[in-house]
Amino acid sequence: MKLLEERILKDGVVRPENVLKVDSFLNHQMDVKLFVEMAKEWKRLFAAKPINKILTIEASGIGIAAIAASVFQVPVVFAKKAKSINLDQDNYCTKIQSYTHRNMYDVIVSKKFLTKEDHVLILDDFLANGCALMGLLELVEMSGAVVEGIGIAIEKGFQKGGSEIRAAGIQLESLAIIESMNEDTGEIVFRAKNE
Amino acid sequence: MKLLEERILKDGVVRPENVLKVDSFLNHQMDVKLFVEMAKEWKRLFAAKPINKILTIEASGIGIAAIAASVFQVPVVFAKKAKSINLDQDNYCTKIQSYTHRNMYDVIVSKKFLTKEDHVLILDDFLANGCALMGLLELVEMSGAVVEGIGIAIEKGFQKGGSEIRAAGIQLESLAIIESMNEDTGEIVFRAKNE
């Protein structure tokens, strides 16, 4: 998506260890006008799918998912990071490995809000190694709901998450895919899309 | 706000220790159509104020604030809960006491996204004892920005936060104020508003 790629080139900052800082518009300060355009693009890309619910994970996915939910006209559920494992009857629970913090955390969704009637679009801000998405996919599977697709703002194409999810046959729509970035020059190269 | 009060009566559940569970529409599953109506009401209530930025805190405030930002047509910033105190040059930082978890946590906002040029509307889902809001007010004060007002979805009127903030002369607009709730009968009584 041209608009997002241009914004990344304008305001993104390449940091060591493959970190791309986009906190001025995506995940700390949020440019909701941009989010509306991103949501419209996902709506176009998933037009054939009978989506009735959006699922994301706290915290940085929530803003994107809320705006998308208002464009898709469906409710949105965010998976919560639990302090301690909460294996009660009321929640689906899984563990996700955090790449940033190098630890595991528990993630829960209430069974009330994810059922086998649901056709789910999963949304998140970033896709790198895919650990968070794998956890969300697991929660959806436990519930018996159908994953209709995954929408991502920025995919790091040089990490394995995207190719694994595509290999699993899931429709994955990343609005910007970074092929490479250079922390010395600040250069960012995007993958050309076959559209 | 009638629409929100009716929704609380329909879907809210009173739990022991003054807990009101509204996770089916406000802070786990989110009804963004309702959020749009709430945002329009805040827009009406703060029409006289030159608001150019919305501030909230992760995680459950983000959905409400993102939808409000799209109605106000301004960017939104969410304060982040930090793992460990991060007293670097780049962030404003304060400590907030968590009533639920009975501990303290650090909250940060990047100095880039809160400056003395900003006229801020603070939004959050709940107001009870006001600890989270006091922390956000402190962050705004550090930045030199102006707090134009505070918008809350549900205020627990029987706890001290609301009266303290009003006593400080800040325009506080809670869309539903709970005067009392009864965990045995499930009854919820709202404060009548002088409008």
PDB file of C-alpha atoms in Angstrom, chain B residues 57-195:
ATOM      1  CA  ILE B  57      -3.376   4.646  28.532  1.00  0.00           C
ATOM      2  CA  GLU B  58      -2.983   1.053  27.424  1.00  0.00           C
ATOM      3  CA  ALA B  59      -4.743  -1.228  27.039  1.00  0.00           C
ATOM      4  CA  SER B  60      -8.483  -0.791  27.418  1.00  0.00           C
ATOM      5  CA  GLY B  61      -8.522   2.940  26.702  1.00  0.00           C
ATOM      6  CA  ILE B  62      -6.977   2.559  23.255  1.00  0.00           C
ATOM      7  CA  GLY B  63     -10.045   1.410  21.322  1.00  0.00           C
ATOM      8  CA  ILE B  64     -12.239   4.189  22.680  1.00  0.00           C
ATOM      9  CA  ALA B  65      -9.526   6.784  22.108  1.00  0.00           C
ATOM     10  CA  ALA B  66      -8.782   5.644  18.547  1.00  0.00           C
ATOM     11  CA  ILE B  67     -12.442   5.907  17.531  1.00  0.00           C
ATOM     12  CA  ALA B  68     -12.721   9.282  19.286  1.00  0.00           C
ATOM     13  CA  ALA B  69      -9.597  10.495  17.472  1.00  0.00           C
ATOM     14  CA  SER B  70     -11.231   9.687  14.143  1.00  0.00           C
ATOM     15  CA  VAL B  71     -14.310  11.690  15.162  1.00  0.00           C
ATOM     16  CA  PHE B  72     -12.240  14.614  16.522  1.00  0.00           C
ATOM     17  CA  GLN B  73      -9.863  14.331  13.532  1.00  0.00           C
ATOM     18  CA  VAL B  74      -6.755  14.532  15.713  1.00  0.00           C
ATOM     19  CA  PRO B  75      -3.927  12.094  16.486  1.00  0.00           C
ATOM     20  CA  VAL B  76      -4.036   9.937  19.600  1.00  0.00           C
ATOM     21  CA  VAL B  77      -1.192   8.936  21.906  1.00  0.00           C
ATOM     22  CA  PHE B  78      -1.365   6.095  24.383  1.00  0.00           C
ATOM     23  CA  ALA B  79       0.821   6.047  27.486  1.00  0.00           C
ATOM     24  CA  LYS B  80       2.702   2.775  27.737  1.00  0.00           C
ATOM     25  CA  LYS B  81       3.141   0.581  30.742  1.00  0.00           C
ATOM     26  CA  ALA B  82       6.889   0.118  31.032  1.00  0.00           C
ATOM     27  CA  LYS B  83       8.482  -3.109  32.224  1.00  0.00           C
ATOM     28  CA  SER B  84      11.156  -1.321  34.195  1.00  0.00           C
ATOM     29  CA  ILE B  85      11.641   2.317  34.956  1.00  0.00           C
ATOM     30  CA  ASN B  86      12.877   4.052  31.868  1.00  0.00           C
ATOM     31  CA  LEU B  87      14.191   7.383  33.010  1.00  0.00           C
ATOM     32  CA  ASP B  88      15.885   8.201  29.747  1.00  0.00           C
ATOM     33  CA  GLN B  89      15.906  11.594  28.110  1.00  0.00           C
ATOM     34  CA  ASP B  90      13.276  10.580  25.578  1.00  0.00           C
ATOM     35  CA  ASN B  91      10.271   9.861  27.807  1.00  0.00           C
ATOM     36  CA  TYR B  92       8.143  11.432  30.464  1.00  0.00           C
ATOM     37  CA  CYS B  93       7.664   8.826  33.168  1.00  0.00           C
ATOM     38  CA  THR B  94       5.489   8.461  36.242  1.00  0.00           C
ATOM     39  CA  LYS B  95       4.265   5.735  38.574  1.00  0.00           C
ATOM     40  CA  ILE B  96       0.653   4.622  38.827  1.00  0.00           C
ATOM     41  CA  GLN B  97      -0.835   2.505  41.555  1.00  0.00           C
ATOM     42  CA  SER B  98      -2.945  -0.364  40.308  1.00  0.00           C
ATOM     43  CA  TYR B  99      -6.041  -0.898  42.421  1.00  0.00           C
ATOM     44  CA  THR B 100      -6.787  -4.239  40.759  1.00  0.00           C
ATOM     45  CA  HIS B 101      -3.323  -5.699  41.107  1.00  0.00           C
ATOM     46  CA  ARG B 102      -2.322  -3.779  44.248  1.00  0.00           C
ATOM     47  CA  ASN B 103       1.079  -2.808  42.927  1.00  0.00           C
ATOM     48  CA  MET B 104       2.838   0.111  41.215  1.00  0.00           C
ATOM     49  CA  TYR B 105       3.751   0.306  37.566  1.00  0.00           C
ATOM     50  CA  ASP B 106       5.683   2.771  35.448  1.00  0.00           C
ATOM     51  CA  VAL B 107       3.987   4.628  32.636  1.00  0.00           C
ATOM     52  CA  ILE B 108       5.775   6.511  29.886  1.00  0.00           C
ATOM     53  CA  VAL B 109       5.026   8.872  27.030  1.00  0.00           C
ATOM     54  CA  SER B 110       7.629   9.892  24.505  1.00  0.00           C
ATOM     55  CA  LYS B 111       8.557  13.567  24.777  1.00  0.00           C
ATOM     56  CA  LYS B 112       8.144  13.806  21.008  1.00  0.00           C
ATOM     57  CA  PHE B 113       4.397  13.251  21.209  1.00  0.00           C
ATOM     58  CA  LEU B 114       3.387  15.526  24.074  1.00  0.00           C
ATOM     59  CA  THR B 115       4.643  19.101  23.931  1.00  0.00           C
ATOM     60  CA  LYS B 116       3.671  22.514  25.187  1.00  0.00           C
ATOM     61  CA  GLU B 117       1.910  23.148  21.860  1.00  0.00           C
ATOM     62  CA  ASP B 118      -0.648  20.448  22.691  1.00  0.00           C
ATOM     63  CA  HIS B 119      -4.215  20.876  23.931  1.00  0.00           C
ATOM     64  CA  VAL B 120      -5.086  17.463  25.242  1.00  0.00           C
ATOM     65  CA  LEU B 121      -8.301  15.541  25.819  1.00  0.00           C
ATOM     66  CA  ILE B 122      -7.655  12.574  28.112  1.00  0.00           C
ATOM     67  CA  LEU B 123      -9.930   9.581  27.552  1.00  0.00           C
ATOM     68  CA  ASP B 124     -10.336   6.308  29.423  1.00  0.00           C
ATOM     69  CA  ASP B 125     -12.888   3.550  29.894  1.00  0.00           C
ATOM     70  CA  PHE B 126     -13.226   3.684  33.693  1.00  0.00           C
ATOM     71  CA  LEU B 127     -12.782   6.176  36.512  1.00  0.00           C
ATOM     72  CA  ALA B 128     -12.840   4.883  40.082  1.00  0.00           C
ATOM     73  CA  ASN B 129     -10.200   6.105  42.516  1.00  0.00           C
ATOM     74  CA  GLY B 130      -8.514   8.104  39.761  1.00  0.00           C
ATOM     75  CA  CYS B 131      -4.968   6.748  40.069  1.00  0.00           C
ATOM     76  CA  ALA B 132      -4.514   6.182  36.339  1.00  0.00           C
ATOM     77  CA  LEU B 133      -5.884   9.638  35.505  1.00  0.00           C
ATOM     78  CA  MET B 134      -3.652  11.327  38.072  1.00  0.00           C
ATOM     79  CA  GLY B 135      -0.697   9.668  36.383  1.00  0.00           C
ATOM     80  CA  LEU B 136      -1.797  10.870  32.945  1.00  0.00           C
ATOM     81  CA  LEU B 137      -2.358  14.403  34.295  1.00  0.00           C
ATOM     82  CA  GLU B 138       1.176  14.328  35.683  1.00  0.00           C
ATOM     83  CA  LEU B 139       2.615  13.300  32.312  1.00  0.00           C
ATOM     84  CA  VAL B 140       0.760  16.145  30.604  1.00  0.00           C
ATOM     85  CA  GLU B 141       1.982  18.604  33.221  1.00  0.00           C
ATOM     86  CA  MET B 142       5.605  17.496  32.715  1.00  0.00           C
ATOM     87  CA  SER B 143       5.239  18.177  29.000  1.00  0.00           C
ATOM     88  CA  GLY B 144       3.825  21.672  29.446  1.00  0.00           C
ATOM     89  CA  ALA B 145       0.748  20.745  27.393  1.00  0.00           C
ATOM     90  CA  VAL B 146      -2.723  21.967  28.399  1.00  0.00           C
ATOM     91  CA  VAL B 147      -5.376  19.542  29.649  1.00  0.00           C
ATOM     92  CA  GLU B 148      -8.601  20.715  28.006  1.00  0.00           C
ATOM     93  CA  GLY B 149     -10.698  18.024  29.623  1.00  0.00           C
ATOM     94  CA  ILE B 150     -11.220  14.411  30.540  1.00  0.00           C
ATOM     95  CA  GLY B 151     -13.758  12.044  29.002  1.00  0.00           C
ATOM     96  CA  ILE B 152     -14.686   8.799  30.754  1.00  0.00           C
ATOM     97  CA  ALA B 153     -17.052   6.073  29.672  1.00  0.00           C
ATOM     98  CA  ILE B 154     -18.069   4.790  33.116  1.00  0.00           C
ATOM     99  CA  GLU B 155     -17.404   6.602  36.393  1.00  0.00           C
ATOM    100  CA  LYS B 156     -17.934   4.886  39.717  1.00  0.00           C
ATOM    101  CA  GLY B 157     -19.472   7.866  41.459  1.00  0.00           C
ATOM    102  CA  PHE B 158     -19.151   6.246  44.876  1.00  0.00           C
ATOM    103  CA  GLN B 159     -15.340   6.295  44.646  1.00  0.00           C
ATOM    104  CA  LYS B 160     -13.271   9.428  45.072  1.00  0.00           C
ATOM    105  CA  GLY B 161     -11.661   9.956  41.637  1.00  0.00           C
ATOM    106  CA  GLY B 162     -14.420  11.972  40.003  1.00  0.00           C
ATOM    107  CA  SER B 163     -14.984  14.439  42.836  1.00  0.00           C
ATOM    108  CA  GLU B 164     -11.250  15.065  43.209  1.00  0.00           C
ATOM    109  CA  ILE B 165     -10.824  15.836  39.517  1.00  0.00           C
ATOM    110  CA  ARG B 166     -13.882  18.128  39.459  1.00  0.00           C
ATOM    111  CA  ALA B 167     -12.575  19.886  42.578  1.00  0.00           C
ATOM    112  CA  ALA B 168      -9.341  20.558  40.679  1.00  0.00           C
ATOM    113  CA  GLY B 169     -11.375  22.550  38.154  1.00  0.00           C
ATOM    114  CA  ILE B 170     -10.934  20.167  35.232  1.00  0.00           C
ATOM    115  CA  GLN B 171     -13.868  19.609  32.864  1.00  0.00           C
ATOM    116  CA  LEU B 172     -14.698  15.948  33.432  1.00  0.00           C
ATOM    117  CA  GLU B 173     -17.372  14.351  31.277  1.00  0.00           C
ATOM    118  CA  SER B 174     -18.312  10.840  32.347  1.00  0.00           C
ATOM    119  CA  LEU B 175     -20.927   9.400  30.001  1.00  0.00           C
ATOM    120  CA  ALA B 176     -22.385   7.171  32.725  1.00  0.00           C
ATOM    121  CA  ILE B 177     -21.942   7.754  36.459  1.00  0.00           C
ATOM    122  CA  ILE B 178     -22.838   4.876  38.723  1.00  0.00           C
ATOM    123  CA  GLU B 179     -24.239   6.036  42.038  1.00  0.00           C
ATOM    124  CA  SER B 180     -24.533   2.553  43.495  1.00  0.00           C
ATOM    125  CA  MET B 181     -24.594  -1.090  42.532  1.00  0.00           C
ATOM    126  CA  ASN B 182     -25.757  -4.171  44.371  1.00  0.00           C
ATOM    127  CA  GLU B 183     -23.947  -7.440  43.848  1.00  0.00           C
ATOM    128  CA  ASP B 184     -26.828  -9.470  45.319  1.00  0.00           C
ATOM    129  CA  THR B 185     -29.652  -8.074  43.212  1.00  0.00           C
ATOM    130  CA  GLY B 186     -27.500  -6.917  40.269  1.00  0.00           C
ATOM    131  CA  GLU B 187     -29.181  -3.510  40.501  1.00  0.00           C
ATOM    132  CA  ILE B 188     -27.299  -0.499  39.094  1.00  0.00           C
ATOM    133  CA  VAL B 189     -28.352   3.073  39.908  1.00  0.00           C
ATOM    134  CA  PHE B 190     -27.062   5.962  37.784  1.00  0.00           C
ATOM    135  CA  ARG B 191     -26.533   9.554  38.919  1.00  0.00           C
ATOM    136  CA  ALA B 192     -29.011  11.938  37.331  1.00  0.00           C
ATOM    137  CA  LYS B 193     -27.213  14.535  35.210  1.00  0.00           C
ATOM    138  CA  ASN B 194     -27.990  18.247  35.196  1.00  0.00           C
ATOM    139  CA  GLU B 195     -27.937  18.926  31.481  1.00  0.00           C
TER     140      GLU B 195
END
